[in-house]
């Protein structure tokens, strides 16, 4: 019974409009302690959503055997507040480049999401990419961020370290002033495993961590990836994912798997 009650409360706070739920909680708390469930239900604010009213009635009847009306009111209000706070700290957005289905609302472009994050960055920007080319707008935005004292770190692939699997250094896409202001890291070839043909592994990850937001995608930092390729990614605001992803990269730096240029 307790598990069913908890599930019902969770479902209610997820579905209920904030104002209506606040009014219902106030009515429940102010009800006479000896009020019957049916009498209490008559005091609650109406809702055009029949499912909400049915769910709240179910909760009230279950709670009558477990707690006071005042306790129920505070339980619902506290759970609702916690859920709304959680929602403000959790956000997942689909990102896309290339063609989109005609019957779908187009997702935000990967490059636009990245530009928006960089433009508002205040603390840190960490970018990981295999290739970088023809990204003048992005490079300029990074330089402006560096000028306002945002810490910038670039983890890039290099032709020599990849033994020619990348035909040019990704670093060449960034202007000298930005390179001088940023921390640049690479994956030394001696730290890489090799396949049966003797080829070393590639630094193939595509990642952006910007002020607590994590952007993961298939797109390199290139004009083709942003404008012509079919690429897909997600932008996530989640403290746990941010901490683990950032910690993973910083762990590789600390252990020398990634080395500063």
Coordinates of C-alpha atoms in Angstrom, one line a residue:
X1 CA 0.0 0.0 0.0
X2 CA 2.8 2.4 0.9
X3 CA 4.5 1.8 -2.5
X4 CA 1.2 2.5 -4.3
X5 CA 0.8 5.7 -2.3
X6 CA 4.2 6.9 -3.2
X7 CA 3.7 6.1 -6.9
X8 CA 0.4 8.0 -6.8
X9 CA 1.9 11.1 -5.2
X10 CA 4.8 11.1 -7.7
X11 CA 2.3 10.8 -10.6
X12 CA 0.2 13.7 -9.2
X13 CA 3.0 16.2 -8.8
X14 CA 4.3 15.4 -12.3
X15 CA 0.9 16.1 -13.9
X16 CA -0.6 18.8 -11.7
X17 CA -0.3 22.6 -12.5
X18 CA 1.6 24.3 -9.8
X19 CA -1.1 26.8 -8.8
X20 CA -3.8 24.1 -8.6
X21 CA -1.6 21.8 -6.5
X22 CA -0.7 24.7 -4.1
X23 CA -4.4 25.4 -3.6
X24 CA -5.2 21.7 -3.0
X25 CA -2.4 21.5 -0.4
X26 CA -3.6 24.5 1.4
X27 CA -7.2 23.1 1.5
X28 CA -5.9 19.8 2.8
X29 CA -3.8 21.3 5.5
X30 CA -6.6 23.6 6.7
X31 CA -9.2 20.8 6.9
X32 CA -10.5 19.7 10.3
X33 CA -8.5 16.9 11.7
X34 CA -11.6 14.7 12.0
X35 CA -12.8 15.4 8.5
X36 CA -13.7 12.2 6.5
X37 CA -12.0 11.7 3.1
X38 CA -15.3 12.5 1.3
X39 CA -15.7 15.7 3.2
X40 CA -12.2 16.7 2.6
X41 CA -12.5 16.0 -1.2
X42 CA -15.5 18.5 -1.3
X43 CA -13.2 21.2 0.0
X44 CA -10.6 20.8 -2.7
X45 CA -10.3 23.1 -5.7
X46 CA -11.9 21.8 -8.9
X47 CA -10.0 20.9 -12.0
X48 CA -11.2 20.2 -15.6
X49 CA -8.7 17.4 -15.6
X50 CA -10.7 14.4 -14.4
X51 CA -7.6 12.2 -14.2
X52 CA -6.0 14.6 -11.6
X53 CA -9.2 14.7 -9.5
X54 CA -9.4 10.9 -9.6
X55 CA -5.7 10.5 -8.6
X56 CA -6.0 13.1 -5.8
X57 CA -9.1 11.3 -4.4
X58 CA -7.2 8.0 -4.5
X59 CA -4.3 9.6 -2.5
X60 CA -6.7 11.2 0.0
X61 CA -8.4 7.9 0.7
X62 CA -5.1 6.0 1.2
X63 CA -3.6 8.8 3.4
X64 CA -6.6 8.7 5.7
X65 CA -5.3 5.5 7.2
X66 CA -1.6 6.7 7.4
X67 CA -1.3 10.3 8.4
X68 CA -3.1 13.5 9.4
X69 CA -4.5 15.9 6.8
X70 CA -1.9 18.5 7.7
X71 CA 0.9 15.9 7.1
X72 CA -0.7 15.0 3.7
X73 CA -0.8 18.6 2.7
X74 CA 2.9 19.2 3.5
X75 CA 3.8 15.9 1.9
X76 CA 2.2 16.9 -1.4
X77 CA 3.6 20.4 -1.3
X78 CA 7.1 19.3 -0.4
X79 CA 7.2 16.6 -3.1
X80 CA 5.9 19.1 -5.7
X81 CA 8.6 21.7 -4.8
X82 CA 11.3 19.0 -5.0
X83 CA 10.0 17.9 -8.4
X84 CA 10.0 21.5 -9.8
X85 CA 13.5 22.0 -8.4
X86 CA 14.7 18.8 -10.1
X87 CA 13.1 19.9 -13.4
X88 CA 15.1 23.1 -13.4
X89 CA 18.4 21.1 -13.0
X90 CA 17.5 18.5 -15.6
X91 CA 17.3 19.3 -19.3
X92 CA 17.9 17.1 -22.4
X93 CA 17.7 18.6 -25.9
X94 CA 18.0 16.8 -29.2
X95 CA 20.5 18.4 -31.6
X96 CA 20.8 17.7 -35.3
X97 CA 22.6 18.7 -38.5
X98 CA 21.6 17.8 -42.0
X99 CA 18.1 16.8 -43.3
X100 CA 15.2 16.4 -40.9
X101 CA 11.9 14.5 -41.5
X102 CA 9.3 16.7 -43.1
X103 CA 6.7 15.6 -40.5
X104 CA 8.8 16.6 -37.5
X105 CA 9.7 20.0 -35.9
X106 CA 13.4 20.5 -36.8
X107 CA 15.7 20.0 -33.8
X108 CA 18.2 22.8 -33.0
X109 CA 21.4 22.8 -35.0
X110 CA 24.4 21.4 -33.3
X111 CA 26.6 24.4 -34.2
X112 CA 23.9 26.9 -33.0
X113 CA 23.7 25.2 -29.7
X114 CA 27.4 25.3 -29.3
X115 CA 27.7 28.9 -30.3
X116 CA 24.9 29.8 -27.8
X117 CA 26.7 28.1 -25.0
X118 CA 30.1 29.7 -25.8
X119 CA 28.5 33.1 -26.1
X120 CA 27.2 32.9 -22.5
X121 CA 30.1 31.0 -20.9
X122 CA 31.4 32.5 -17.8
X123 CA 33.7 29.9 -16.2
X124 CA 35.0 27.1 -18.5
X125 CA 34.9 25.7 -22.0
X126 CA 36.3 22.2 -22.7
X127 CA 36.1 21.0 -26.3
X128 CA 37.2 17.5 -27.5
X129 CA 37.3 16.8 -31.3
X130 CA 38.9 14.6 -33.8
X131 CA 38.9 17.1 -36.6
X132 CA 38.5 20.9 -36.8
X133 CA 38.4 23.0 -40.0
X134 CA 36.8 26.1 -41.4
X135 CA 35.2 27.2 -38.1
X136 CA 36.0 31.0 -38.2
X137 CA 32.8 32.0 -36.3
X138 CA 33.4 29.4 -33.6
X139 CA 37.0 30.3 -33.2
X140 CA 36.2 34.0 -32.9
X141 CA 33.5 33.2 -30.3
X142 CA 36.1 31.2 -28.3
X143 CA 38.6 34.1 -28.5
X144 CA 36.0 36.5 -27.2
X145 CA 35.3 34.1 -24.3
X146 CA 39.0 33.9 -23.5
X147 CA 39.2 37.7 -23.4
X148 CA 36.5 37.7 -20.7
X149 CA 38.7 35.2 -18.7
X150 CA 36.8 32.0 -19.4
X151 CA 39.1 29.0 -19.0
X152 CA 39.4 27.2 -22.4
X153 CA 40.8 23.7 -22.9
X154 CA 41.0 22.0 -26.2
X155 CA 41.7 18.2 -26.6
X156 CA 42.6 17.7 -30.2
X157 CA 43.8 15.1 -32.7
X158 CA 47.2 15.6 -34.5
X159 CA 48.5 14.1 -37.7
X160 CA 51.7 12.8 -36.2
X161 CA 50.1 11.4 -33.0
X162 CA 47.5 9.6 -35.2
X163 CA 50.2 8.4 -37.6
X164 CA 48.5 10.0 -40.6
X165 CA 44.9 8.9 -39.8
X166 CA 44.1 12.6 -39.6
X167 CA 45.7 14.3 -42.5
X168 CA 46.2 17.6 -40.7
X169 CA 46.4 18.9 -37.2
X170 CA 43.0 20.0 -35.8
X171 CA 44.9 22.8 -34.1
X172 CA 45.4 24.6 -37.4
X173 CA 41.7 25.6 -37.3
X174 CA 42.3 27.9 -34.3
X175 CA 44.0 31.3 -34.5
X176 CA 47.3 31.8 -32.8
X177 CA 45.8 34.2 -30.2
X178 CA 43.3 31.6 -29.1
X179 CA 46.0 28.9 -29.0
X180 CA 48.1 31.1 -26.8
X181 CA 45.2 31.7 -24.4
X182 CA 44.0 28.1 -24.2
X183 CA 45.3 24.9 -22.8
X184 CA 45.8 22.4 -25.6
X185 CA 46.0 18.7 -25.0
X186 CA 46.8 15.7 -27.2
X187 CA 46.9 11.9 -26.9
X188 CA 50.5 10.7 -27.3
X189 CA 50.9 7.9 -29.7
X190 CA 52.8 5.8 -27.1
X191 CA 49.7 5.9 -24.9
X192 CA 47.5 4.4 -27.6
X193 CA 46.6 0.8 -28.3
X194 CA 47.1 -0.6 -31.8
X195 CA 45.0 -2.9 -34.0
X196 CA 46.2 -6.0 -35.8
X197 CA 47.4 -3.9 -38.7
X198 CA 49.5 -1.8 -36.3
X199 CA 47.5 1.3 -36.6
X200 CA 47.1 3.4 -33.4
X201 CA 43.7 4.2 -31.9
X202 CA 42.1 7.6 -32.8
X203 CA 41.1 10.5 -30.6
X204 CA 37.6 10.2 -32.0
X205 CA 35.4 11.7 -29.2
X206 CA 33.3 14.8 -29.8
X207 CA 32.4 16.5 -26.6
X208 CA 31.8 20.0 -25.2
X209 CA 31.5 20.8 -21.5
X210 CA 30.6 24.5 -20.9
X211 CA 29.6 25.8 -17.5
X212 CA 27.9 22.7 -16.3
X213 CA 26.3 21.8 -19.6
X214 CA 27.4 18.7 -21.5
X215 CA 27.0 18.4 -25.3
X216 CA 27.7 15.0 -26.9
X217 CA 27.4 14.6 -30.7
X218 CA 28.8 12.8 -33.7
X219 CA 29.9 16.1 -35.2
X220 CA 33.5 17.2 -35.5
X221 CA 34.2 20.9 -35.3
X222 CA 34.1 21.3 -39.1
X223 CA 32.1 23.2 -41.6
X224 CA 31.0 20.0 -43.2
X225 CA 29.7 18.6 -39.9
X226 CA 27.8 21.7 -39.1
X227 CA 26.3 22.4 -42.5
X228 CA 26.3 19.3 -44.8
X229 CA 26.7 16.1 -42.9
X230 CA 23.9 14.2 -41.2
X231 CA 24.9 14.5 -37.5
X232 CA 23.1 13.9 -34.3
X233 CA 23.7 14.8 -30.7
X234 CA 22.2 15.8 -27.3
X235 CA 22.7 18.7 -25.0
X236 CA 22.3 17.7 -21.3
X237 CA 22.0 19.8 -18.2
X238 CA 22.6 17.3 -15.4
X239 CA 25.0 17.8 -12.5
X240 CA 25.9 14.1 -12.2
X241 CA 26.7 13.7 -16.0
X242 CA 28.7 16.9 -16.0
X243 CA 30.7 15.9 -13.0
X244 CA 31.5 12.4 -14.3
X245 CA 32.3 13.5 -17.9
X246 CA 34.5 16.4 -16.7
X247 CA 36.2 14.2 -14.1
X248 CA 36.9 11.5 -16.8
X249 CA 38.7 14.0 -19.0
X250 CA 40.6 15.5 -16.1
X251 CA 41.6 12.1 -14.9
X252 CA 43.2 11.3 -18.2
X253 CA 45.1 14.6 -18.0
X254 CA 46.2 13.9 -14.4
X255 CA 47.4 10.4 -15.4
X256 CA 49.3 11.6 -18.5
X257 CA 47.0 9.8 -21.0
X258 CA 46.3 13.3 -22.3
X259 CA 49.4 15.5 -22.4
X260 CA 49.5 19.3 -22.6
X261 CA 51.0 20.7 -25.8

